[in-house]
């Protein structure tokens, strides 16, 4: 067991009400660290990649690297494309063997979003690939996608109709979370999670996980949002580890030692999240 369908990873977590971290990787060090942390804590895990990173590394390179690295661990894992408004890149990732994609049509009208998401789901499901859907833009910019305002919340019946008619596998609602770093304490709309799940039992997704309290994570997961996205914190840990190592060893020129120090800190940070989310020990 290594690479597993996203549908299965999320269905198990949704049923048992634990969270699965979806950690944004940017290179082999971050991917290796995320998988190592999952193996260490016996957690299912989602390796998540932004469009920006896909443009730098290439969809096929990332998929091949994931396949090789995932084979070295014995926990369920899936490769997921984060916020992607570009259907050509979605198609490229599906063709390259990725397991899941987030088609982000939140900038489109409700009707256009519905039509286009339908088309993406039809293509993806033919290849066994899962689709995360999004109606309302999440506040904040992440790797060049989004803006600081987000978008208005859609009425519950329209959100539920969107889920039902598109056949998406998971749904990312606007619940008051934001990408990047929070400036104050975010006001989280927990009831929105409960209302959607009560109307349509589908795994929901928490975007903007960095900076939320342990209690907020647990409450969102308990109410039916098992996929928890973490991106910003990994960037911070990566850059801070780099800086600290160089400050301590200004004459060390071996990049592998430097990256080794970064990886060690990333493993520790990712493992912490897995314990908070309750995924520890859930890898059957
Ligand atoms: Zn996001």
Coordinates of C-alpha atoms and ligand atoms in Angstrom, one line a residue:
X1 CA 0.0 0.0 0.0
X2 CA 1.4 3.4 -1.0
X3 CA -0.5 5.3 -3.6
X4 CA -4.2 5.1 -2.9
X5 CA -7.2 6.8 -4.5
X6 CA -8.0 10.1 -2.9
X7 CA -11.6 9.1 -2.7
X8 CA -10.6 6.2 -0.4
X9 CA -8.3 8.3 1.8
X10 CA -11.0 10.9 2.3
X11 CA -13.9 8.5 2.7
X12 CA -12.1 6.7 5.6
X13 CA -11.2 9.9 7.3
X14 CA -14.7 11.4 6.8
X15 CA -16.3 8.3 8.2
X16 CA -14.0 8.0 11.3
X17 CA -13.7 11.8 11.7
X18 CA -10.0 12.3 11.7
X19 CA -8.1 14.8 9.5
X20 CA -5.6 14.1 6.7
X21 CA -3.0 16.8 6.1
X22 CA -2.6 17.9 2.5
X23 CA 0.9 19.4 2.6
X24 CA 2.1 21.7 -0.2
X25 CA 5.5 20.5 -1.4
X26 CA 7.9 22.6 -3.6
X27 CA 10.7 20.1 -4.4
X28 CA 12.1 16.7 -3.5
X29 CA 13.2 17.7 0.0
X30 CA 9.7 18.8 1.0
X31 CA 8.1 15.8 -0.7
X32 CA 10.5 13.4 1.0
X33 CA 9.9 15.1 4.4
X34 CA 6.1 14.9 4.2
X35 CA 6.2 11.2 3.2
X36 CA 8.8 10.5 6.0
X37 CA 6.6 12.2 8.6
X38 CA 3.6 10.2 7.4
X39 CA 5.6 6.9 7.7
X40 CA 6.9 7.9 11.1
X41 CA 3.4 8.7 12.5
X42 CA 1.7 5.9 10.5
X43 CA -0.6 8.6 8.9
X44 CA -2.4 8.7 5.6
X45 CA -1.2 11.8 3.8
X46 CA -1.9 13.9 0.8
X47 CA 1.1 15.4 -1.2
X48 CA -0.3 18.6 -2.6
X49 CA 1.3 20.8 -5.2
X50 CA 0.5 24.3 -6.4
X51 CA 0.2 25.2 -10.1
X52 CA 3.2 27.5 -9.6
X53 CA 5.4 24.5 -8.6
X54 CA 4.0 22.4 -11.5
X55 CA 5.1 25.2 -13.8
X56 CA 8.6 25.1 -12.3
X57 CA 9.1 21.3 -12.1
X58 CA 6.7 19.8 -14.6
X59 CA 3.7 17.6 -14.0
X60 CA 5.4 14.4 -15.1
X61 CA 8.6 15.0 -13.1
X62 CA 6.5 15.5 -10.0
X63 CA 4.4 12.4 -10.6
X64 CA 7.4 10.2 -11.3
X65 CA 9.2 11.5 -8.2
X66 CA 6.0 10.9 -6.1
X67 CA 5.6 7.4 -7.4
X68 CA 9.2 6.5 -6.5
X69 CA 9.1 8.2 -3.1
X70 CA 5.6 6.9 -2.2
X71 CA 6.9 3.3 -2.9
X72 CA 9.4 3.7 -0.1
X73 CA 6.7 4.2 2.6
X74 CA 3.9 2.0 3.7
X75 CA 1.1 4.5 4.4
X76 CA -1.8 5.5 2.0
X77 CA -0.9 8.6 0.0
X78 CA -2.2 10.5 -3.0
X79 CA -0.9 13.3 -5.3
X80 CA -3.1 16.3 -5.5
X81 CA -3.1 19.4 -7.6
X82 CA -4.0 22.5 -5.6
X83 CA -6.1 25.5 -6.9
X84 CA -6.0 25.2 -10.6
X85 CA -8.1 27.5 -12.8
X86 CA -6.4 26.3 -16.0
X87 CA -8.1 23.2 -17.5
X88 CA -5.0 22.5 -19.7
X89 CA -2.9 22.0 -16.6
X90 CA -5.6 19.9 -15.1
X91 CA -5.6 17.7 -18.2
X92 CA -1.8 17.5 -18.2
X93 CA -1.8 16.3 -14.6
X94 CA -4.5 13.7 -15.2
X95 CA -2.6 12.4 -18.2
X96 CA 0.6 12.2 -16.1
X97 CA -1.1 10.0 -13.5
X98 CA -1.9 12.3 -10.7
X99 CA -4.6 11.1 -8.2
X100 CA -6.6 14.3 -7.6
X101 CA -7.2 17.8 -8.7
X102 CA -8.8 21.0 -7.4
X103 CA -10.5 22.7 -10.3
X104 CA -10.7 26.3 -9.0
X105 CA -13.4 28.0 -11.0
X106 CA -14.3 30.3 -8.1
X107 CA -13.7 33.4 -10.3
X108 CA -16.4 32.3 -12.8
X109 CA -20.2 32.8 -12.4
X110 CA -22.1 30.0 -10.6
X111 CA -23.5 28.7 -13.9
X112 CA -20.1 28.7 -15.7
X113 CA -18.4 27.1 -12.7
X114 CA -21.1 24.4 -12.8
X115 CA -20.7 23.7 -16.5
X116 CA -16.9 23.6 -16.4
X117 CA -16.6 21.6 -13.2
X118 CA -19.0 19.0 -14.7
X119 CA -16.6 18.7 -17.7
X120 CA -13.5 18.3 -15.4
X121 CA -15.3 15.7 -13.3
X122 CA -16.3 13.7 -16.4
X123 CA -12.7 13.6 -17.7
X124 CA -11.2 12.9 -14.3
X125 CA -13.5 10.2 -13.2
X126 CA -12.9 8.3 -16.4
X127 CA -9.3 7.9 -15.2
X128 CA -10.2 7.3 -11.6
X129 CA -8.9 10.8 -10.6
X130 CA -10.8 12.7 -7.8
X131 CA -12.0 16.3 -8.1
X132 CA -12.2 18.9 -5.4
X133 CA -14.7 21.6 -6.2
X134 CA -14.7 25.2 -5.1
X135 CA -17.5 27.8 -5.5
X136 CA -16.3 30.6 -3.3
X137 CA -12.8 32.0 -3.6
X138 CA -10.7 31.6 -0.4
X139 CA -9.4 34.9 0.9
X140 CA -5.7 35.6 0.4
X141 CA -3.1 34.9 -2.3
X142 CA -1.4 31.5 -2.5
X143 CA 1.4 31.0 -5.0
X144 CA -0.1 33.6 -7.3
X145 CA -3.7 32.4 -7.2
X146 CA -6.5 34.4 -5.5
X147 CA -6.8 37.9 -4.0
X148 CA -7.0 39.4 -0.5
X149 CA -10.8 39.6 -0.5
X150 CA -12.1 36.2 -1.5
X151 CA -15.7 36.1 -2.6
X152 CA -19.3 36.1 -1.2
X153 CA -20.7 33.0 0.3
X154 CA -23.2 31.1 -1.9
X155 CA -26.6 30.2 -0.4
X156 CA -26.7 26.7 1.1
X157 CA -29.1 25.3 -1.4
X158 CA -27.0 26.5 -4.3
X159 CA -23.8 25.0 -2.8
X160 CA -25.6 21.7 -2.3
X161 CA -27.0 21.7 -5.8
X162 CA -23.4 22.4 -7.1
X163 CA -22.1 19.4 -5.2
X164 CA -24.9 17.1 -6.4
X165 CA -24.9 18.1 -10.0
X166 CA -21.2 18.2 -10.6
X167 CA -20.4 14.9 -8.8
X168 CA -17.3 16.3 -7.2
X169 CA -15.6 14.1 -4.6
X170 CA -14.8 16.8 -2.1
X171 CA -15.8 20.4 -1.6
X172 CA -13.9 23.5 -0.4
X173 CA -16.4 26.0 1.2
X174 CA -15.6 29.5 2.4
X175 CA -15.7 29.2 6.1
X176 CA -13.6 32.3 7.2
X177 CA -10.2 30.8 6.7
X178 CA -7.6 32.5 4.5
X179 CA -4.4 31.7 2.7
X180 CA -1.1 33.1 4.1
X181 CA -0.7 34.4 7.6
X182 CA -3.6 35.6 9.8
X183 CA -3.4 39.1 11.1
X184 CA -5.8 38.5 13.9
X185 CA -7.9 35.6 15.2
X186 CA -10.0 34.3 12.2
X187 CA -13.8 34.0 12.7
X188 CA -14.5 30.5 11.6
X189 CA -18.0 29.6 10.4
X190 CA -18.2 26.1 11.9
X191 CA -22.0 25.9 11.2
X192 CA -21.4 26.2 7.5
X193 CA -19.5 22.9 7.6
X194 CA -22.3 21.2 9.6
X195 CA -25.0 22.5 7.4
X196 CA -23.4 21.4 4.1
X197 CA -22.5 17.9 5.5
X198 CA -26.0 17.5 6.9
X199 CA -27.5 18.3 3.5
X200 CA -25.0 16.3 1.5
X201 CA -22.5 14.0 3.2
X202 CA -19.3 14.8 1.3
X203 CA -15.8 15.3 2.7
X204 CA -15.1 19.1 3.0
X205 CA -11.7 20.8 2.7
X206 CA -10.1 23.3 5.0
X207 CA -8.0 25.8 3.1
X208 CA -5.7 28.2 4.9
X209 CA -4.7 25.8 7.7
X210 CA -1.6 27.6 8.8
X211 CA -2.2 29.6 12.0
X212 CA -5.5 27.9 13.0
X213 CA -5.7 26.7 16.6
X214 CA -5.6 23.0 17.5
X215 CA -9.2 23.3 18.7
X216 CA -10.3 24.9 15.5
X217 CA -8.7 22.0 13.5
X218 CA -10.4 19.4 15.7
X219 CA -13.8 21.0 15.5
X220 CA -13.7 21.4 11.7
X221 CA -12.6 17.8 11.3
X222 CA -15.3 16.6 13.8
X223 CA -18.0 18.4 11.8
X224 CA -16.9 16.8 8.5
X225 CA -13.9 18.5 7.0
X226 CA -11.2 15.8 6.9
X227 CA -8.8 17.3 4.3
X228 CA -6.7 20.0 5.9
X229 CA -4.4 22.1 3.7
X230 CA -1.1 23.3 5.1
X231 CA 1.2 25.4 2.8
X232 CA 2.5 28.6 4.4
X233 CA 3.9 26.8 7.5
X234 CA 6.1 24.6 5.4
X235 CA 7.5 27.5 3.6
X236 CA 8.3 29.2 6.9
X237 CA 9.9 26.1 8.3
X238 CA 11.9 25.6 5.1
X239 CA 13.2 29.2 4.9
X240 CA 13.9 29.5 8.7
X241 CA 15.8 26.2 8.8
X242 CA 17.9 27.3 5.9
X243 CA 18.7 30.7 7.6
X244 CA 19.4 29.1 11.0
X245 CA 21.7 26.5 9.6
X246 CA 23.7 29.0 7.6
X247 CA 23.9 31.4 10.6
X248 CA 25.3 28.6 12.7
X249 CA 27.7 27.2 10.1
X250 CA 28.7 30.1 7.9
X251 CA 31.6 28.1 6.3
X252 CA 29.5 24.9 5.5
X253 CA 29.3 24.5 1.8
X254 CA 27.7 21.0 1.4
X255 CA 24.2 21.6 0.1
X256 CA 23.1 18.1 1.1
X257 CA 24.0 18.8 4.7
X258 CA 22.1 22.0 4.6
X259 CA 19.0 20.3 3.0
X260 CA 19.3 17.5 5.5
X261 CA 18.9 20.1 8.3
X262 CA 15.9 21.6 6.5
X263 CA 14.3 18.1 6.0
X264 CA 14.7 17.2 9.7
X265 CA 12.8 20.3 10.8
X266 CA 10.1 19.7 8.2
X267 CA 9.6 16.2 9.3
X268 CA 9.1 17.4 12.9
X269 CA 6.7 20.1 11.9
X270 CA 4.6 17.9 9.6
X271 CA 4.5 15.2 12.3
X272 CA 3.1 17.7 14.8
X273 CA 0.2 18.5 12.4
X274 CA -0.6 14.8 11.9
X275 CA -0.9 14.3 15.7
X276 CA -3.2 17.4 16.0
X277 CA -5.4 16.1 13.0
X278 CA -5.7 12.7 14.6
X279 CA -4.3 10.8 11.6
X280 CA -1.5 9.2 13.7
X281 CA -1.8 5.4 13.6
X282 CA -4.7 5.5 11.0
X283 CA -2.6 4.0 8.2
X284 CA -4.1 0.5 8.3
Ligands
LIG1 ZN1 -6.2 26.9 -0.8

